[in-house]
Short mmCIF file of C-alpha atoms and ligand atoms in Angstrom, two decimals:
data_model
loop_
_atom_site.label_atom_id
_atom_site.label_comp_id
_atom_site.label_asym_id
_atom_site.label_seq_id
_atom_site.Cartn_x
_atom_site.Cartn_y
_atom_site.Cartn_z
CA UNK A 1 -9.79 34.97 22.65
CA UNK A 2 -6.55 36.03 21.05
CA UNK A 3 -6.36 39.27 19.11
CA UNK A 4 -3.84 37.73 16.81
CA UNK A 5 -4.81 36.42 13.40
CA UNK A 6 -5.76 32.76 13.34
CA UNK A 7 -3.10 30.46 11.92
CA UNK A 8 -5.05 28.03 9.74
CA UNK A 9 -4.36 24.28 9.80
CA UNK A 10 -3.51 24.46 6.12
CA UNK A 11 -2.98 27.04 3.40
CA UNK A 12 -2.02 25.86 -0.11
CA UNK A 13 1.02 27.37 -1.83
CA UNK A 14 -0.51 28.74 -5.03
CA UNK A 15 1.74 31.09 -7.00
CA UNK A 16 1.66 32.93 -10.30
CA UNK A 17 2.90 29.79 -12.06
CA UNK A 18 -0.24 27.86 -11.03
CA UNK A 19 -2.51 30.77 -11.97
CA UNK A 20 -0.83 31.19 -15.35
CA UNK A 21 -1.07 27.47 -16.16
CA UNK A 22 -4.76 27.29 -15.25
CA UNK A 23 -5.53 30.52 -17.14
CA UNK A 24 -3.75 29.14 -20.20
CA UNK A 25 -5.90 26.00 -19.98
CA UNK A 26 -9.11 28.03 -19.65
CA UNK A 27 -8.19 30.20 -22.63
CA UNK A 28 -7.29 27.17 -24.75
CA UNK A 29 -10.89 25.97 -24.88
CA UNK A 30 -9.93 22.42 -23.77
CA UNK A 31 -11.07 21.80 -20.20
CA UNK A 32 -11.50 18.07 -19.70
CA UNK A 33 -8.93 15.25 -19.92
CA UNK A 34 -6.48 16.05 -22.71
CA UNK A 35 -2.88 16.93 -23.45
CA UNK A 36 -2.20 18.52 -20.05
CA UNK A 37 -3.37 15.38 -18.27
CA UNK A 38 -1.15 13.25 -20.50
CA UNK A 39 1.80 15.53 -19.70
CA UNK A 40 1.03 15.51 -15.98
CA UNK A 41 0.94 11.69 -15.98
CA UNK A 42 4.25 11.53 -17.86
CA UNK A 43 6.02 14.00 -15.57
CA UNK A 44 4.57 12.36 -12.45
CA UNK A 45 5.74 8.90 -13.59
CA UNK A 46 9.20 10.37 -14.21
CA UNK A 47 9.25 12.02 -10.78
CA UNK A 48 8.38 8.74 -9.04
CA UNK A 49 10.43 6.59 -11.40
CA UNK A 50 7.41 4.38 -12.06
CA UNK A 51 6.73 2.94 -15.53
CA UNK A 52 3.05 4.00 -15.51
CA UNK A 53 0.93 6.74 -13.97
CA UNK A 54 -2.83 7.13 -14.44
CA UNK A 55 -4.45 10.40 -13.37
CA UNK A 56 -7.91 10.30 -11.79
CA UNK A 57 -10.13 12.74 -9.92
CA UNK A 58 -9.28 11.60 -6.35
CA UNK A 59 -7.14 9.19 -4.37
CA UNK A 60 -10.35 7.43 -3.34
CA UNK A 61 -11.11 6.81 -7.03
CA UNK A 62 -7.49 5.75 -7.60
CA UNK A 63 -7.72 3.14 -4.82
CA UNK A 64 -11.11 1.90 -6.03
CA UNK A 65 -9.81 1.34 -9.57
CA UNK A 66 -6.47 -0.11 -8.46
CA UNK A 67 -8.19 -2.70 -6.27
CA UNK A 68 -10.75 -3.46 -9.00
CA UNK A 69 -8.03 -3.95 -11.61
CA UNK A 70 -6.08 -6.14 -9.18
CA UNK A 71 -9.12 -8.42 -9.14
CA UNK A 72 -10.56 -7.67 -5.70
CA UNK A 73 -14.22 -8.69 -5.62
CA UNK A 74 -17.21 -9.51 -3.44
CA UNK A 75 -16.37 -11.85 -0.58
CA UNK A 76 -12.62 -11.12 -0.61
CA UNK A 77 -10.85 -9.85 2.50
CA UNK A 78 -8.41 -6.96 2.35
CA UNK A 79 -6.13 -6.19 5.28
CA UNK A 80 -5.55 -2.55 6.20
CA UNK A 81 -4.97 -0.17 9.09
CA UNK A 82 -7.80 1.23 11.24
CA UNK A 83 -5.63 4.35 11.65
CA UNK A 84 -6.53 6.07 8.38
CA UNK A 85 -9.06 8.25 6.64
CA UNK A 86 -12.31 6.47 5.79
CA UNK A 87 -11.48 6.66 2.05
CA UNK A 88 -9.00 3.77 2.34
CA UNK A 89 -11.73 1.49 3.57
CA UNK A 90 -14.42 2.76 1.26
CA UNK A 91 -12.36 1.73 -1.76
CA UNK A 92 -12.36 -1.83 -0.39
CA UNK A 93 -16.09 -1.71 0.39
CA UNK A 94 -17.06 -0.38 -3.07
CA UNK A 95 -16.00 -3.77 -4.46
CA UNK A 96 -18.01 -5.73 -1.91
CA UNK A 97 -14.80 -6.87 -0.20
CA UNK A 98 -14.39 -6.88 3.56
CA UNK A 99 -11.82 -4.67 5.27
CA UNK A 100 -9.89 -6.54 7.97
CA UNK A 101 -7.98 -4.33 10.37
CA UNK A 102 -4.72 -5.00 12.14
CA UNK A 103 -3.50 -2.77 14.95
CA UNK A 104 -0.71 -0.25 14.49
CA UNK A 105 2.93 0.14 15.45
CA UNK A 106 2.98 2.76 18.24
CA UNK A 107 6.22 4.25 16.91
CA UNK A 108 5.13 5.16 13.37
CA UNK A 109 1.33 4.69 13.63
CA UNK A 110 1.55 2.50 10.52
CA UNK A 111 0.02 -0.96 10.47
CA UNK A 112 2.09 -3.37 12.53
CA UNK A 113 3.40 -6.05 10.14
CA UNK A 114 4.03 -8.44 13.03
CA UNK A 115 0.26 -8.65 13.45
CA UNK A 116 -0.41 -9.39 9.76
CA UNK A 117 -0.05 -13.20 9.85
CA UNK A 118 -2.81 -13.61 12.42
CA UNK A 119 -5.20 -11.55 10.27
CA UNK A 120 -4.79 -13.83 7.24
CA UNK A 121 -7.65 -16.10 6.20
CA UNK A 122 -8.59 -18.25 3.20
CA UNK A 123 -10.27 -15.19 1.76
CA UNK A 124 -7.42 -12.70 2.15
CA UNK A 125 -6.50 -11.28 -1.26
CA UNK A 126 -4.66 -8.02 -0.63
CA UNK A 127 -2.89 -5.77 1.85
CA UNK A 128 -3.44 -2.01 1.80
CA UNK A 129 -0.71 -0.26 3.81
CA UNK A 130 -1.19 3.43 4.61
CA UNK A 131 1.98 5.53 4.87
CA UNK A 132 0.75 7.54 7.83
CA UNK A 133 1.81 11.21 7.90
CA UNK A 134 4.35 10.39 5.18
CA UNK A 135 6.41 7.82 7.10
CA UNK A 136 6.73 4.71 4.91
CA UNK A 137 5.02 1.57 6.17
CA UNK A 138 7.27 -1.45 6.70
CA UNK A 139 7.21 -2.44 3.01
CA UNK A 140 10.09 -4.97 3.14
CA UNK A 141 8.11 -7.11 5.60
CA UNK A 142 4.76 -6.47 3.91
CA UNK A 143 6.11 -7.38 0.46
CA UNK A 144 7.78 -10.53 1.80
CA UNK A 145 4.51 -11.61 3.39
CA UNK A 146 2.53 -10.77 0.25
CA UNK A 147 4.93 -12.85 -1.82
CA UNK A 148 4.71 -15.80 0.57
CA UNK A 149 0.88 -15.80 0.59
CA UNK A 150 0.28 -14.62 -2.99
CA UNK A 151 -1.43 -11.37 -1.98
CA UNK A 152 -1.71 -8.11 -3.90
CA UNK A 153 -0.33 -4.93 -2.36
CA UNK A 154 -2.02 -1.59 -3.01
CA UNK A 155 -0.53 1.35 -1.10
CA UNK A 156 -2.45 4.35 0.18
CA UNK A 157 0.24 6.97 -0.42
CA UNK A 158 -2.06 9.96 0.06
CA UNK A 159 0.53 11.37 2.52
CA UNK A 160 3.63 9.89 0.98
CA UNK A 161 4.49 11.72 -2.25
CA UNK A 162 8.17 12.26 -1.36
CA UNK A 163 8.62 9.18 0.83
CA UNK A 164 11.29 6.58 0.20
CA UNK A 165 12.65 3.41 1.79
CA UNK A 166 16.38 3.62 1.32
CA UNK A 167 17.12 0.22 2.77
CA UNK A 168 15.07 -2.58 4.21
CA UNK A 169 15.43 -5.75 6.21
CA UNK A 170 14.24 -8.18 3.54
CA UNK A 171 17.20 -7.68 1.20
CA UNK A 172 17.00 -10.52 -1.29
CA UNK A 173 20.14 -10.57 -3.44
CA UNK A 174 19.69 -8.06 -6.23
CA UNK A 175 15.94 -8.03 -5.66
CA UNK A 176 15.64 -5.58 -2.79
CA UNK A 177 12.04 -6.40 -2.00
CA UNK A 178 10.14 -3.50 -0.51
CA UNK A 179 12.81 -0.90 -1.12
CA UNK A 180 12.81 2.32 -3.12
CA UNK A 181 10.66 5.33 -3.65
CA UNK A 182 7.03 4.99 -2.60
CA UNK A 183 5.15 4.46 -5.85
CA UNK A 184 7.56 1.78 -7.10
CA UNK A 185 7.11 -0.92 -4.49
CA UNK A 186 3.61 -2.46 -4.33
CA UNK A 187 1.48 -3.70 -7.24
CA UNK A 188 -0.18 -0.26 -7.34
CA UNK A 189 0.27 2.94 -5.36
CA UNK A 190 -2.32 5.70 -5.00
CA UNK A 191 -1.60 9.38 -4.38
CA UNK A 192 -3.95 12.22 -3.42
CA UNK A 193 -3.97 15.78 -4.74
CA UNK A 194 -6.68 16.94 -2.34
CA UNK A 195 -6.46 20.59 -1.27
CA UNK A 196 -4.34 19.93 1.85
CA UNK A 197 -1.97 17.34 0.39
CA UNK A 198 1.73 17.78 -0.44
CA UNK A 199 0.84 18.46 -4.07
CA UNK A 200 -2.64 19.74 -4.85
CA UNK A 201 -4.89 20.02 -7.87
CA UNK A 202 -7.87 21.02 -5.72
CA UNK A 203 -9.17 17.49 -6.05
CA UNK A 204 -7.26 14.76 -7.85
CA UNK A 205 -5.37 11.51 -7.59
CA UNK A 206 -2.88 9.24 -9.35
CA UNK A 207 -2.14 5.55 -9.55
CA UNK A 208 1.41 4.39 -10.29
CA UNK A 209 2.28 0.82 -11.24
CA UNK A 210 4.84 -1.24 -13.12
CA UNK A 211 2.53 -3.60 -14.99
CA UNK A 212 1.41 -2.29 -18.42
CA UNK A 213 -1.77 -4.41 -18.56
CA UNK A 214 -2.77 -3.27 -15.09
CA UNK A 215 -2.18 0.36 -16.10
CA UNK A 216 -4.26 -0.04 -19.28
CA UNK A 217 -7.07 -1.66 -17.29
CA UNK A 218 -7.11 1.12 -14.67
CA UNK A 219 -7.14 3.71 -17.43
CA UNK A 220 -10.06 2.00 -19.17
CA UNK A 221 -12.02 1.76 -15.90
CA UNK A 222 -11.44 5.46 -15.23
CA UNK A 223 -13.48 6.44 -18.28
CA UNK A 224 -16.60 4.26 -18.58
CA UNK A 225 -14.71 1.14 -19.70
CA UNK A 226 -14.20 2.67 -23.13
CA UNK A 227 -11.59 1.26 -25.46
CA UNK A 228 -8.91 3.68 -26.63
CA UNK A 229 -7.72 1.18 -29.18
CA UNK A 230 -11.05 1.55 -30.92
CA UNK A 231 -10.50 5.31 -31.11
CA UNK A 232 -7.16 4.70 -32.76
CA UNK A 233 -8.49 1.98 -35.07
CA UNK A 234 -11.26 4.19 -36.39
CA UNK A 235 -9.32 7.43 -36.21
CA UNK A 236 -9.42 7.74 -40.00
CA UNK A 237 -13.23 7.73 -39.91
CA UNK A 238 -13.40 10.42 -37.26
CA UNK A 239 -13.20 10.51 -33.47
CA UNK A 240 -16.83 9.55 -32.78
CA UNK A 241 -16.34 5.79 -32.54
CA UNK A 242 -15.83 3.90 -29.29
CA UNK A 243 -16.41 0.50 -27.78
CA UNK A 244 -17.53 -0.21 -24.22
CA UNK A 245 -15.48 -3.19 -23.10
CA UNK A 246 -16.68 -3.41 -19.50
CA UNK A 247 -18.56 -1.46 -16.86
CA UNK A 248 -16.37 1.46 -15.88
CA UNK A 249 -16.50 4.65 -13.84
CA UNK A 250 -16.33 8.39 -14.40
CA UNK A 251 -13.07 9.15 -12.61
CA UNK A 252 -10.97 11.05 -15.17
CA UNK A 253 -8.93 14.13 -14.19
CA UNK A 254 -9.66 17.45 -15.93
CA UNK A 255 -6.98 19.39 -17.81
CA UNK A 256 -7.71 22.35 -15.51
CA UNK A 257 -6.61 20.22 -12.56
CA UNK A 258 -3.67 18.77 -14.50
CA UNK A 259 -2.48 22.29 -15.34
CA UNK A 260 -2.42 23.07 -11.62
CA UNK A 261 -0.68 19.76 -10.97
CA UNK A 262 2.08 20.48 -13.50
CA UNK A 263 2.89 23.78 -11.81
CA UNK A 264 2.85 22.15 -8.36
CA UNK A 265 5.01 19.21 -9.46
CA UNK A 266 7.84 21.57 -10.38
CA UNK A 267 7.88 22.82 -6.76
CA UNK A 268 7.56 19.49 -4.94
CA UNK A 269 11.17 19.39 -3.78
CA UNK A 270 11.22 23.00 -2.58
CA UNK A 271 7.90 22.54 -0.75
CA UNK A 272 9.23 19.37 0.95
CA UNK A 273 12.40 21.19 2.00
CA UNK A 274 10.41 23.97 3.60
CA UNK A 275 8.24 21.47 5.50
CA UNK A 276 11.36 19.56 6.62
CA UNK A 277 12.82 22.86 7.89
CA UNK A 278 9.67 23.53 9.94
CA UNK A 279 9.79 19.95 11.28
CA UNK A 280 13.40 20.50 12.40
CA UNK A 281 12.32 23.64 14.28
CA UNK A 282 9.41 21.90 15.97
CA UNK A 283 11.63 18.94 16.90
CA UNK A 284 14.35 21.16 18.34
CA UNK A 285 11.82 23.13 20.40
CA UNK A 286 9.93 20.12 21.77
CA UNK A 287 12.70 17.51 22.08
CA UNK A 288 13.52 18.14 25.75
CA UNK A 289 9.96 18.63 26.95
CA UNK A 290 9.03 15.45 28.83
CA UNK A 291 5.30 16.09 28.32
CA UNK A 292 5.64 15.76 24.52
CA UNK A 293 6.59 13.04 22.07
CA UNK A 294 7.87 14.21 18.69
CA UNK A 295 7.56 12.07 15.52
CA UNK A 296 9.94 9.17 14.99
CA UNK A 297 11.70 8.52 11.69
CA UNK A 298 12.96 4.95 11.46
CA UNK A 299 16.46 4.40 10.06
CA UNK A 300 16.62 4.19 6.28
CA UNK A 301 13.32 6.00 5.80
CA UNK A 302 12.76 9.27 3.99
CA UNK A 303 9.68 10.92 5.53
CA UNK A 304 7.36 12.88 3.22
CA UNK A 305 6.33 15.17 6.11
CA UNK A 306 2.69 15.56 5.21
CA UNK A 307 1.74 15.84 8.89
CA UNK A 308 3.61 16.85 12.01
CA UNK A 309 2.08 14.81 14.81
CA UNK A 310 2.73 15.67 18.41
CA UNK A 311 1.79 13.16 21.10
CA UNK A 312 1.01 14.16 24.66
CA UNK A 313 2.22 12.22 27.68
CA UNK A 314 -1.15 12.64 29.33
CA UNK A 315 0.03 11.39 32.74
CA UNK A 316 2.33 14.40 32.91
CA UNK A 317 -0.41 16.91 32.09
CA UNK A 318 -3.49 18.26 33.81
CA UNK A 319 -5.40 18.57 30.56
CA UNK A 320 -6.34 16.03 27.91
CA UNK A 321 -5.79 16.19 24.17
CA UNK A 322 -9.17 17.80 23.42
CA UNK A 323 -8.58 20.49 26.02
CA UNK A 324 -5.08 21.00 24.62
CA UNK A 325 -6.61 21.56 21.14
CA UNK A 326 -9.17 23.97 22.64
CA UNK A 327 -6.35 25.94 24.28
CA UNK A 328 -4.46 26.14 20.98
CA UNK A 329 -7.60 27.28 19.20
CA UNK A 330 -8.32 29.93 21.85
CA UNK A 331 -4.82 31.27 21.26
CA UNK A 332 -5.33 31.42 17.49
CA UNK A 333 -3.82 28.14 16.28
CA UNK A 334 -5.95 25.72 14.34
CA UNK A 335 -4.73 22.15 14.68
CA UNK A 336 -6.26 18.82 13.76
CA UNK A 337 -6.35 15.14 14.74
CA UNK A 338 -5.29 12.28 12.48
CA UNK A 339 -7.07 9.92 12.72
CA UNK A 340 -10.16 8.81 14.61
CA UNK A 341 -9.70 5.04 14.26
CA UNK A 342 -12.25 3.54 11.89
CA UNK A 343 -13.34 0.75 14.26
CA UNK A 344 -14.70 3.47 16.58
CA UNK A 345 -17.08 4.74 13.87
CA UNK A 346 -20.79 3.89 14.06
CA UNK A 347 -20.78 2.51 10.51
CA UNK A 348 -17.98 0.04 11.26
CA UNK A 349 -19.82 -1.13 14.35
CA UNK A 350 -23.00 -1.68 12.33
CA UNK A 351 -21.32 -3.26 9.31
CA UNK A 352 -18.66 -5.44 10.95
CA UNK A 353 -19.52 -5.57 14.65
CA UNK A 354 -16.35 -3.70 15.60
CA UNK A 355 -16.16 -1.91 18.96
CA UNK A 356 -14.03 0.63 20.72
CA UNK A 357 -11.33 -1.46 22.39
CA UNK A 358 -10.77 -3.79 19.42
CA UNK A 359 -7.52 -2.09 18.37
CA UNK A 360 -6.09 -0.75 21.61
CA UNK A 361 -2.87 0.75 20.25
CA UNK A 362 -4.73 2.76 17.59
CA UNK A 363 -7.15 3.96 20.23
CA UNK A 364 -4.54 4.85 22.83
CA UNK A 365 -2.49 6.87 20.30
CA UNK A 366 -5.61 8.59 18.93
CA UNK A 367 -6.40 9.88 22.43
CA UNK A 368 -3.06 11.67 22.75
CA UNK A 369 -2.20 12.74 19.20
CA UNK A 370 -2.63 16.05 17.42
CA UNK A 371 -1.33 17.53 14.17
CA UNK A 372 0.30 20.97 14.15
CA UNK A 373 0.14 23.19 11.05
CA UNK A 374 2.80 22.07 8.53
CA UNK A 375 2.91 23.63 5.07
CA UNK A 376 5.37 25.65 2.99
CA UNK A 377 3.21 28.79 3.12
CA UNK A 378 3.75 28.88 6.92
CA UNK A 379 6.05 31.80 7.79
CA UNK A 380 8.92 31.81 10.31
CA UNK A 381 6.99 34.11 12.63
CA UNK A 382 4.01 31.78 12.55
CA UNK A 383 6.22 28.77 13.33
CA UNK A 384 7.68 30.68 16.27
CA UNK A 385 4.22 31.59 17.52
CA UNK A 386 3.05 27.96 17.30
CA UNK A 387 6.10 26.77 19.26
CA UNK A 388 5.73 29.43 21.96
CA UNK A 389 2.02 28.75 22.31
CA UNK A 390 2.56 25.00 22.71
CA UNK A 391 5.28 25.67 25.29
CA UNK A 392 3.06 28.09 27.21
CA UNK A 393 0.14 25.68 27.36
CA UNK A 394 2.43 22.87 28.51
CA UNK A 395 4.04 25.08 31.15
CA UNK A 396 0.60 26.03 32.49
CA UNK A 397 -0.60 22.42 32.62
CA UNK A 398 2.45 20.31 33.50
CA UNK A 399 1.71 18.10 36.51
CA UNK A 400 5.02 18.87 38.16
CA UNK A 401 7.63 21.47 37.58
CA UNK A 402 10.30 20.43 35.14
CA UNK A 403 12.91 20.73 37.88
CA UNK A 404 11.34 17.92 39.89
CA UNK A 405 11.72 15.58 36.90
CA UNK A 406 15.36 16.51 36.69
CA UNK A 407 15.75 15.75 40.38
CA UNK A 408 13.97 12.43 40.06
CA UNK A 409 15.91 11.44 36.96
CA UNK A 410 19.16 12.33 38.67
CA UNK A 411 18.12 10.19 41.64
CA UNK A 412 17.51 7.23 39.35
CA UNK A 413 21.02 7.29 37.92
C1 PLP B 501 -6.69 12.44 1.88
C2 PLP B 501 -6.64 10.98 2.10
C3 PLP B 501 -7.28 10.07 1.25
C4 PLP B 501 -8.30 10.49 0.22
O1 PLP B 501 -7.81 11.27 -0.78
P1 PLP B 501 -8.85 11.96 -1.81
O2 PLP B 501 -7.94 12.45 -2.89
O3 PLP B 501 -9.53 13.05 -1.06
O4 PLP B 501 -9.78 10.91 -2.28
C5 PLP B 501 -7.05 8.73 1.41
N1 PLP B 501 -6.26 8.26 2.40
C6 PLP B 501 -5.66 9.09 3.26
C7 PLP B 501 -4.78 8.50 4.31
C8 PLP B 501 -5.85 10.47 3.15
O5 PLP B 501 -5.28 11.29 4.05
#
């Protein structure tokens, strides 16, 4: 066991600004959804460049409401990636719809759009791309397919706050389908403000969309299906009157959380820059190590860098991914794995008859992937220690000395 202090997988960047904003909210006497939430929604919509933003208490809630408002219901099929957190799928299941998985692209670990057509059925109503680690999914192709088959697109952008598609393949005159900042492309996009995400409110989420009716519907669903218009209509008689227009949910964001969100939003760019700097260091250190595969960024994509995934070339190592993680932990570095594919989960076997082996690319990548710590509160010394530790473990467990690769590669030329 190392004597050094453990480097945690994540540590949020909470400064005096966040503390002051939350304290101000607490002192104001208004704790639940109010002016700070309204301001947070406005500033978030401006940051994304989306016409509407609706704050809720998690990304899971955001996805549930977005799919509900897009008309997804019992018996519908919704196509998504098995390489995600269970929340993506739960949102589909809450509505009685069936998640249909397609395997992933081994380069980005996002759902492989070439496999989408074969997953379509009479019942397919929507596609839910997940922007894994912050690398945008192939939205130009997904949007083109959605348009051709009249499907809704709801994006899980839990990792993708700063992500952008600067250019795409499906350019369509002055309608650049599937291009732009994530949050402006699909019918609705859902963000997470969970404790480890790029922007945090402790727990929280946001839906962005362009359609005003859709936004109003999501907002109504987020608070018991109550009508705001009724509040306005009867405002002169007091604020006690409301009408329940439909069955809704209790998903509203508190002003305490929104206060935290406002402070975090002002630092989003600086926090991204610091993560990008750490990514550059990791990449430079690991690029010429044949046992490791560093993350790919496809041309034209701006990566949000929520996760730094490292993939092991297991055939070049004498230890597997789990043992690699154990070694890192023993030396004081806490890493993680994103994600255990959903089709390998007992529930998905029971509910849909899925088995290990059904999505071989997802499974193969899962077995060799790990996520290194990546957050703005990570210091230069810590980054250095993580790099050295990874290099030491690799050196101790490489199947052959590096020099023999060089010799073999030279012989191949
Ligand atoms: C974190 C996460 C979610 C869930 O976000 P919550 O805000 O915790 O509901 C959904 N999808 C992905 C890919 C995530 O990483």
